[in-house]
Amino acid sequence: MMRHLVTQYYRHLCDLLDPNAGNPE
């Protein structure tokens, strides 16, 4: 469960840092 939360948090940070990057998937 923790790993999922970390992933969500990391993607949230990436979105804040580079909102124009979009989803890497």
Tab-separated table of C-alpha atoms in Angstrom:
chain	number	residue	atom	x	y	z
A	1	MET	CA	0.000	0.000	0.000
A	2	MET	CA	2.792	2.401	0.891
A	3	ARG	CA	4.379	1.913	-2.512
A	4	HIS	CA	1.150	2.971	-4.185
A	5	LEU	CA	0.976	6.119	-2.055
A	6	VAL	CA	4.584	6.969	-2.885
A	7	THR	CA	3.858	6.533	-6.591
A	8	GLN	CA	0.812	8.799	-6.374
A	9	TYR	CA	2.811	11.408	-4.450
A	10	TYR	CA	5.729	11.223	-6.877
A	11	ARG	CA	3.454	11.663	-9.889
A	12	HIS	CA	1.764	14.563	-8.133
A	13	LEU	CA	5.128	16.250	-7.627
A	14	CYS	CA	6.047	15.661	-11.263
A	15	ASP	CA	2.755	17.207	-12.318
A	16	LEU	CA	3.433	20.259	-10.163
A	17	LEU	CA	7.001	20.614	-11.398
A	18	ASP	CA	6.154	20.026	-15.044
A	19	PRO	CA	2.389	20.280	-15.735
A	20	ASN	CA	3.088	20.330	-19.471
A	21	ALA	CA	4.745	16.911	-19.360
A	22	GLY	CA	1.418	15.088	-19.146
A	23	ASN	CA	1.167	11.400	-18.248
A	24	PRO	CA	4.279	9.321	-19.093
A	25	GLU	CA	2.081	6.289	-19.653
